[in-house]
Short mmCIF file of C-alpha atoms in Angstrom, two decimals:
data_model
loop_
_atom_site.label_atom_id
_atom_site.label_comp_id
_atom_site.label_asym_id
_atom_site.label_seq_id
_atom_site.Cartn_x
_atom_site.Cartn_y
_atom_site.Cartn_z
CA UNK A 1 -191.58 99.83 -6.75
CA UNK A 2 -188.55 100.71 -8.44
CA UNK A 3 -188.67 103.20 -11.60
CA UNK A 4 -185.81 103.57 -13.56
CA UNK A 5 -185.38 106.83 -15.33
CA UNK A 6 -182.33 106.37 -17.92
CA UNK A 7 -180.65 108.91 -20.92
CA UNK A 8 -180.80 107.71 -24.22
CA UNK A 9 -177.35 107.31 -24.23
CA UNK A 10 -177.19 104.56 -21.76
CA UNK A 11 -179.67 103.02 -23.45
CA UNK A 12 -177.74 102.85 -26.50
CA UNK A 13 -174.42 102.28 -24.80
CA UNK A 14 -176.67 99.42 -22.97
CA UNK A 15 -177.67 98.20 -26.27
CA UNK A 16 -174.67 98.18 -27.79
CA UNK A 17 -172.97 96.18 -24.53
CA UNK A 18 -175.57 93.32 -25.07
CA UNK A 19 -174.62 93.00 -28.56
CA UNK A 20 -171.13 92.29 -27.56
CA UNK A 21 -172.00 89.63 -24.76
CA UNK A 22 -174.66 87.91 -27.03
CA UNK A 23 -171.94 87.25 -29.52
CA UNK A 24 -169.35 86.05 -26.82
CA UNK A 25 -171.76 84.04 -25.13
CA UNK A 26 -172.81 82.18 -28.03
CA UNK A 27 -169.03 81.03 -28.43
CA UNK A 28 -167.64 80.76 -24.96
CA UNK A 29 -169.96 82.01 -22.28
CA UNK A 30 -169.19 84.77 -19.92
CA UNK A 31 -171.91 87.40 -21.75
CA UNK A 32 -173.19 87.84 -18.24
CA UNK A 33 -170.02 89.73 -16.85
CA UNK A 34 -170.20 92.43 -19.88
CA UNK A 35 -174.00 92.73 -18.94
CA UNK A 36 -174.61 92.26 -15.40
CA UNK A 37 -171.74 95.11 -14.40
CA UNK A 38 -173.61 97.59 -17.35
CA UNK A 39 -176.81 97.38 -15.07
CA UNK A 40 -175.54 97.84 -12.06
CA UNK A 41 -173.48 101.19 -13.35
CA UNK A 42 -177.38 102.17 -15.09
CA UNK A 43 -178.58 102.32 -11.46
CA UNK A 44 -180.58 99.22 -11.25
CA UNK A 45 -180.01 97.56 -7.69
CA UNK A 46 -178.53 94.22 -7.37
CA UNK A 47 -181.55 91.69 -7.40
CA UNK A 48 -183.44 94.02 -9.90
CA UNK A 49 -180.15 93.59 -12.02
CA UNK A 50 -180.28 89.98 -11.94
CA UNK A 51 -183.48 89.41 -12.68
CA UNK A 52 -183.55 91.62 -15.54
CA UNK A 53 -180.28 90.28 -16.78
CA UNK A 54 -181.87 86.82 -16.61
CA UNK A 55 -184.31 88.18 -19.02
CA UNK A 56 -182.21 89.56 -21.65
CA UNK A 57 -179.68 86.69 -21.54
CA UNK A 58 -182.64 84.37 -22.45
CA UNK A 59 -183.18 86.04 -25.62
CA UNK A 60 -179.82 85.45 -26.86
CA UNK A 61 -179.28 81.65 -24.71
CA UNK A 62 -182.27 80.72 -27.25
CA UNK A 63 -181.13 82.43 -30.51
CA UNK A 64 -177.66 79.96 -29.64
CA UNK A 65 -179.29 76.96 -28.60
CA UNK A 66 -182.00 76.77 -31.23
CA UNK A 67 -178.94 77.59 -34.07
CA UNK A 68 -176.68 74.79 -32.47
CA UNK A 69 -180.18 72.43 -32.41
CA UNK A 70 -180.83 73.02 -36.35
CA UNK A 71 -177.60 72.81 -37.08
CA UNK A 72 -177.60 68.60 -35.22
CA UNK A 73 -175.42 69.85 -32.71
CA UNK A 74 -178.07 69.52 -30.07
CA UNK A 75 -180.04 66.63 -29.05
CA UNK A 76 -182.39 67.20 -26.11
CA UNK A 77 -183.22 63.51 -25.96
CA UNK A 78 -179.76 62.79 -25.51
CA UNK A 79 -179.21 65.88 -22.34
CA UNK A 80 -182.58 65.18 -21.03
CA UNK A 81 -181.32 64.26 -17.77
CA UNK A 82 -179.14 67.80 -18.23
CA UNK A 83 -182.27 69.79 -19.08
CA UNK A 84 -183.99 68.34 -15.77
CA UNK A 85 -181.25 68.69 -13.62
CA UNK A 86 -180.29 72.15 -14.58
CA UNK A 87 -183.89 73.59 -14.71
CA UNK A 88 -184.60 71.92 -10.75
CA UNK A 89 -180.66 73.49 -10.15
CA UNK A 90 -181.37 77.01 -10.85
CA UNK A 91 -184.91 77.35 -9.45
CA UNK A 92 -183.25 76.11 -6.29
CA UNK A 93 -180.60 78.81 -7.03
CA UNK A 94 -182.77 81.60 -7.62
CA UNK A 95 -185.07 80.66 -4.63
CA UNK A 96 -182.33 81.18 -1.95
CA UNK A 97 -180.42 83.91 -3.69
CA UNK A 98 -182.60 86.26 -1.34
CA UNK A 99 -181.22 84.48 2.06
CA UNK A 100 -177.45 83.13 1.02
CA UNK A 101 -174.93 85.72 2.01
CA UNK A 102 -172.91 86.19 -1.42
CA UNK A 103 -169.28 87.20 -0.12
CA UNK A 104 -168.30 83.30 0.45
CA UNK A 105 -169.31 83.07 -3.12
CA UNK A 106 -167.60 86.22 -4.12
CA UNK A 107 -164.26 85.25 -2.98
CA UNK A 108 -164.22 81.59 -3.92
CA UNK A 109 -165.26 82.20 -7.45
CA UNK A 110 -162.34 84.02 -8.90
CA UNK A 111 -160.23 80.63 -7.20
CA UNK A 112 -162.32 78.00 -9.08
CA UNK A 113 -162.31 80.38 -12.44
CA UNK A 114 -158.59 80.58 -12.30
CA UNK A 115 -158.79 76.36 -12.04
CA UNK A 116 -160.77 77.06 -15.10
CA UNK A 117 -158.32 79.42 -16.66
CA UNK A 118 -155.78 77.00 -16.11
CA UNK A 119 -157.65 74.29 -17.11
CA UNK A 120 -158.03 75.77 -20.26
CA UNK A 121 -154.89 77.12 -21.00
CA UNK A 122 -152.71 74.07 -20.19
CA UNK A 123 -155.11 71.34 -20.16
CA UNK A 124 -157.13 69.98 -23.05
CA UNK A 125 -160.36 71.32 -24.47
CA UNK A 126 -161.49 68.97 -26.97
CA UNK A 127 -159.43 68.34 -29.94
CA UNK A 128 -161.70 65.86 -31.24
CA UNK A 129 -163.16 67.03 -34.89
CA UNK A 130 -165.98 64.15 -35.35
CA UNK A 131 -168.97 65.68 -34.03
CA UNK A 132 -169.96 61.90 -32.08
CA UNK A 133 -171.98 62.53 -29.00
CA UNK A 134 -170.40 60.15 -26.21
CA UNK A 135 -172.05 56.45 -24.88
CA UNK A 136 -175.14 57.18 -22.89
CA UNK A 137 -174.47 54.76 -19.89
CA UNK A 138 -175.46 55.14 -15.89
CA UNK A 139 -172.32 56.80 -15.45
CA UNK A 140 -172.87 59.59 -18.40
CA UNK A 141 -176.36 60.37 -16.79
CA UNK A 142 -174.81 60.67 -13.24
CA UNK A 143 -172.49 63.15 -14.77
CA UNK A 144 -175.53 65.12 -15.95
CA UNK A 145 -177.29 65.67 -12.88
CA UNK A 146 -174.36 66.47 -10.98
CA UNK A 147 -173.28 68.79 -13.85
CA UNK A 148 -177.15 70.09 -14.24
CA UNK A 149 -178.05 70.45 -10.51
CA UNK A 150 -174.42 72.37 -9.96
CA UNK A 151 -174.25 74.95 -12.24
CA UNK A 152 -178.01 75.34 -12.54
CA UNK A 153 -177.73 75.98 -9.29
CA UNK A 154 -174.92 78.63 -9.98
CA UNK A 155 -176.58 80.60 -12.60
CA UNK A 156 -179.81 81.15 -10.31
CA UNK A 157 -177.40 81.99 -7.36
CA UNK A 158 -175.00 84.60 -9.50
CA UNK A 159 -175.29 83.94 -13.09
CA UNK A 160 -171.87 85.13 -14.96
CA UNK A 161 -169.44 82.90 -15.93
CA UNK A 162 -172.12 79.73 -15.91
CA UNK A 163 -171.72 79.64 -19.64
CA UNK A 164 -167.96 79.42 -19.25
CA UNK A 165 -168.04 76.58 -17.01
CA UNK A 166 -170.21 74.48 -18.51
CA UNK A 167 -167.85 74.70 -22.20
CA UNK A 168 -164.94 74.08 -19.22
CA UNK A 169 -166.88 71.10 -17.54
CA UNK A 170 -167.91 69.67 -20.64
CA UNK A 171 -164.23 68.89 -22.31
CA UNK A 172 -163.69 67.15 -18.77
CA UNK A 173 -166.39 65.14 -18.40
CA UNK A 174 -167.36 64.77 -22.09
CA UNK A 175 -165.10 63.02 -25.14
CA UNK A 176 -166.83 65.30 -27.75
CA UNK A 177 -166.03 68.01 -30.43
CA UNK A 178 -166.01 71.39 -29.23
CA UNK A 179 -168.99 72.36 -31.25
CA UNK A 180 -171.64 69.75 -29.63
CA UNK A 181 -169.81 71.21 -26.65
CA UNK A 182 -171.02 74.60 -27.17
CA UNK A 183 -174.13 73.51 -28.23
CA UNK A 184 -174.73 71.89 -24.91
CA UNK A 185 -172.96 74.74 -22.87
CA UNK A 186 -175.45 77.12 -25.00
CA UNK A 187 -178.41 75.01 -24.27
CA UNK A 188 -178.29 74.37 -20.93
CA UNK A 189 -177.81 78.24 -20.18
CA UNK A 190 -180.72 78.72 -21.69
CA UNK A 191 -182.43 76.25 -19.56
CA UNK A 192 -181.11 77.80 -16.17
CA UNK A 193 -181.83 81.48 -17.52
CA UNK A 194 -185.81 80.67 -18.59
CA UNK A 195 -186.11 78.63 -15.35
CA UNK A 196 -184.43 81.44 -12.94
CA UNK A 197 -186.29 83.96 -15.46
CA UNK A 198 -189.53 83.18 -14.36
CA UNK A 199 -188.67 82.67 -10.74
CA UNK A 200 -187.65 86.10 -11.02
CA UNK A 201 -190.67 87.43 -12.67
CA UNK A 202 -192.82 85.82 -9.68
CA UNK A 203 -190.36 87.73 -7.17
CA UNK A 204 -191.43 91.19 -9.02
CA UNK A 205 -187.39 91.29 -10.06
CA UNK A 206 -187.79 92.35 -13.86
CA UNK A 207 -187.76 95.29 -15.81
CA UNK A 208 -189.44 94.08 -18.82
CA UNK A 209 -188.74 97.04 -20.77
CA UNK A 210 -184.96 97.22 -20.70
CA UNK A 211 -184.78 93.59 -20.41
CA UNK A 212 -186.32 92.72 -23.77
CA UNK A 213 -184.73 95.71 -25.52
CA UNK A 214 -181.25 94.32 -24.62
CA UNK A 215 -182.81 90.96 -25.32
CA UNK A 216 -183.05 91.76 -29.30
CA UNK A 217 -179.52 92.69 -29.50
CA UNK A 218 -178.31 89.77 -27.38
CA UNK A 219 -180.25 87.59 -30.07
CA UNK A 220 -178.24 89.96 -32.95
CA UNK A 221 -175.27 88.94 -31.32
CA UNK A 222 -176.23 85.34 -30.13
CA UNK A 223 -177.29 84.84 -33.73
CA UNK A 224 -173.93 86.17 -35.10
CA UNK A 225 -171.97 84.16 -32.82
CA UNK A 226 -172.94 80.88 -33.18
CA UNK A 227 -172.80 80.58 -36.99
CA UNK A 228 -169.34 82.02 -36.80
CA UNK A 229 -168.43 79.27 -33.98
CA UNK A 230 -170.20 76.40 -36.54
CA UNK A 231 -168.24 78.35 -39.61
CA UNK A 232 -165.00 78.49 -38.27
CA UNK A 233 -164.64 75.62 -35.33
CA UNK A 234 -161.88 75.17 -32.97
CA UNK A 235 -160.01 77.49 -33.94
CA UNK A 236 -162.10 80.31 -33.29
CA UNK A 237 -163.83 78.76 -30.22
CA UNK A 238 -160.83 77.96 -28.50
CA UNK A 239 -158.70 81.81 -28.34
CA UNK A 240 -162.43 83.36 -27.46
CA UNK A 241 -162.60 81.04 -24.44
CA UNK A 242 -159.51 81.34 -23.42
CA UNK A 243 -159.85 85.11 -23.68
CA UNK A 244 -163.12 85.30 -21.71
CA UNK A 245 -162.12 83.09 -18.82
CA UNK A 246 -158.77 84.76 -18.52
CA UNK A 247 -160.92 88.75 -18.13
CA UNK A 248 -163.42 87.30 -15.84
CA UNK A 249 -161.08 85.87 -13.50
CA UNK A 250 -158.75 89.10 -13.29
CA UNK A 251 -162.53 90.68 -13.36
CA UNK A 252 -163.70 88.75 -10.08
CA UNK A 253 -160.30 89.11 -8.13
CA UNK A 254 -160.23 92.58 -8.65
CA UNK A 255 -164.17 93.05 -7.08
CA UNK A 256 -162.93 90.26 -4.80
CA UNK A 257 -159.37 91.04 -2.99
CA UNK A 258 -158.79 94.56 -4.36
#
């Protein structure tokens, strides 16, 4: 068993580092590459990191999803197939993460995050204002699973960056405004971080002590961020995004290639 010893000073600075990623996440995603790297520099080994990571993300993944839900920016009857799919994804994920050897994974992601970057940057996020959630045909649930299963699968495999993909794969695969955007992207991490949370829990890969202390501020921040994403739109969602993917790709190549 594992006992971690820490100062109160990395506690705080801990603290203080989950605040910052609740508040991100809430808006674009990425909270996970401000907290995961924090843990790992506390002295908590890799799968202990994740696990516990998992555990304070969920705190602030619900503060933003149940926001975006009160707010009608959420309709789980509407994503249930995305719920499913995501929550079969990252148990799946978080079953193998033990046996899959990660460098692939390490040097691929920073490749499909620039896509994203790029994506973002000269493509399209949504401009659309009207928050309309789009026709619920075959074709929209096919998206879902595929969507769900992949990047639920993701965030039990790894875990930073899912949020920023899903706001990414959402303006492609989505005509919607970017708020019922985030509150999908929001939701479903919240989904894939419970589901992977207590996958971990069963593996004996928590520390339930730091994890729920970081958890409150994540919710602080989570709870901060969302109303300011509902308050001030697009133009507040889109420059944070943009932002976060463009760090956590120069983050990943850097721990990749350099």
């Amino acid at each position: 068993m594992f006992e971690l010893a820490l100062k109160p000073t990395t506690w705080a600075l801990l603290c203080a580092v989950a605040l910052a990623a609740g508040f991100i996440d809430a808006i674009a995603g990425g909270g996970g590459m401000l907290t995961v790297p924090a843990l790992l520099t506390a002295g908590l080994p890799p799968h202990l990191t994740l696990g516990t990571n998992k555990l304070a993300a969920s705190f602030g993944s619900l503060t933003a999803s149940v926001t975006y839900f009160r707010k009608k920016l959420f309709s789980p009857r509407f994503w249930a197939a995305s719920i499913i799919a995501t929550a079969i994804g990252a148990l799946i994920g978080t079953l193998v993460v033990d046996y899959l050897s990660i460098d692939f994974l390490n040097k691929l992601l920073p490749v499909v995050i620039i896509l994203v970057a790029c994506y973002s940057l000269f493509g399209s996020l949504s401009t659309t204002e009207h928050n309309e959630l789009p026709t619920l045909d075959t074709k929209t649930k096919i998206k879902q699973w595929l969507q769900g299963l992949g990047l639920g699968f993701f965030d039990g495999l790894a875990g930073p960056g899912t949020g920023t993909f899903w706001t990414a794969s959402n303006s492609l695969l989505y005509k919607m405004s970017l708020l019922l955007n985030c509150g999908l992207a929001r939701s479903m991490n919240f989904v894939s971080n419970f589901i992977s949370l207590i996958t971990f829990v069963a593996l004996g890969h928590v520390n339930f002590l730091l994890g729920i202390t970081m958890g409150l501020f994540l919710m602080l921040g989570a709870w901060l961020g969302a109303h300011s994403a509902i308050k001030f739109g697009g133009k507040m969602i889109r420059p944070v995004f943009n932002t976060v993917v463009i760090i956590l790709a120069l983050k990943l190549i850097y721990e990749a290639y350099l």
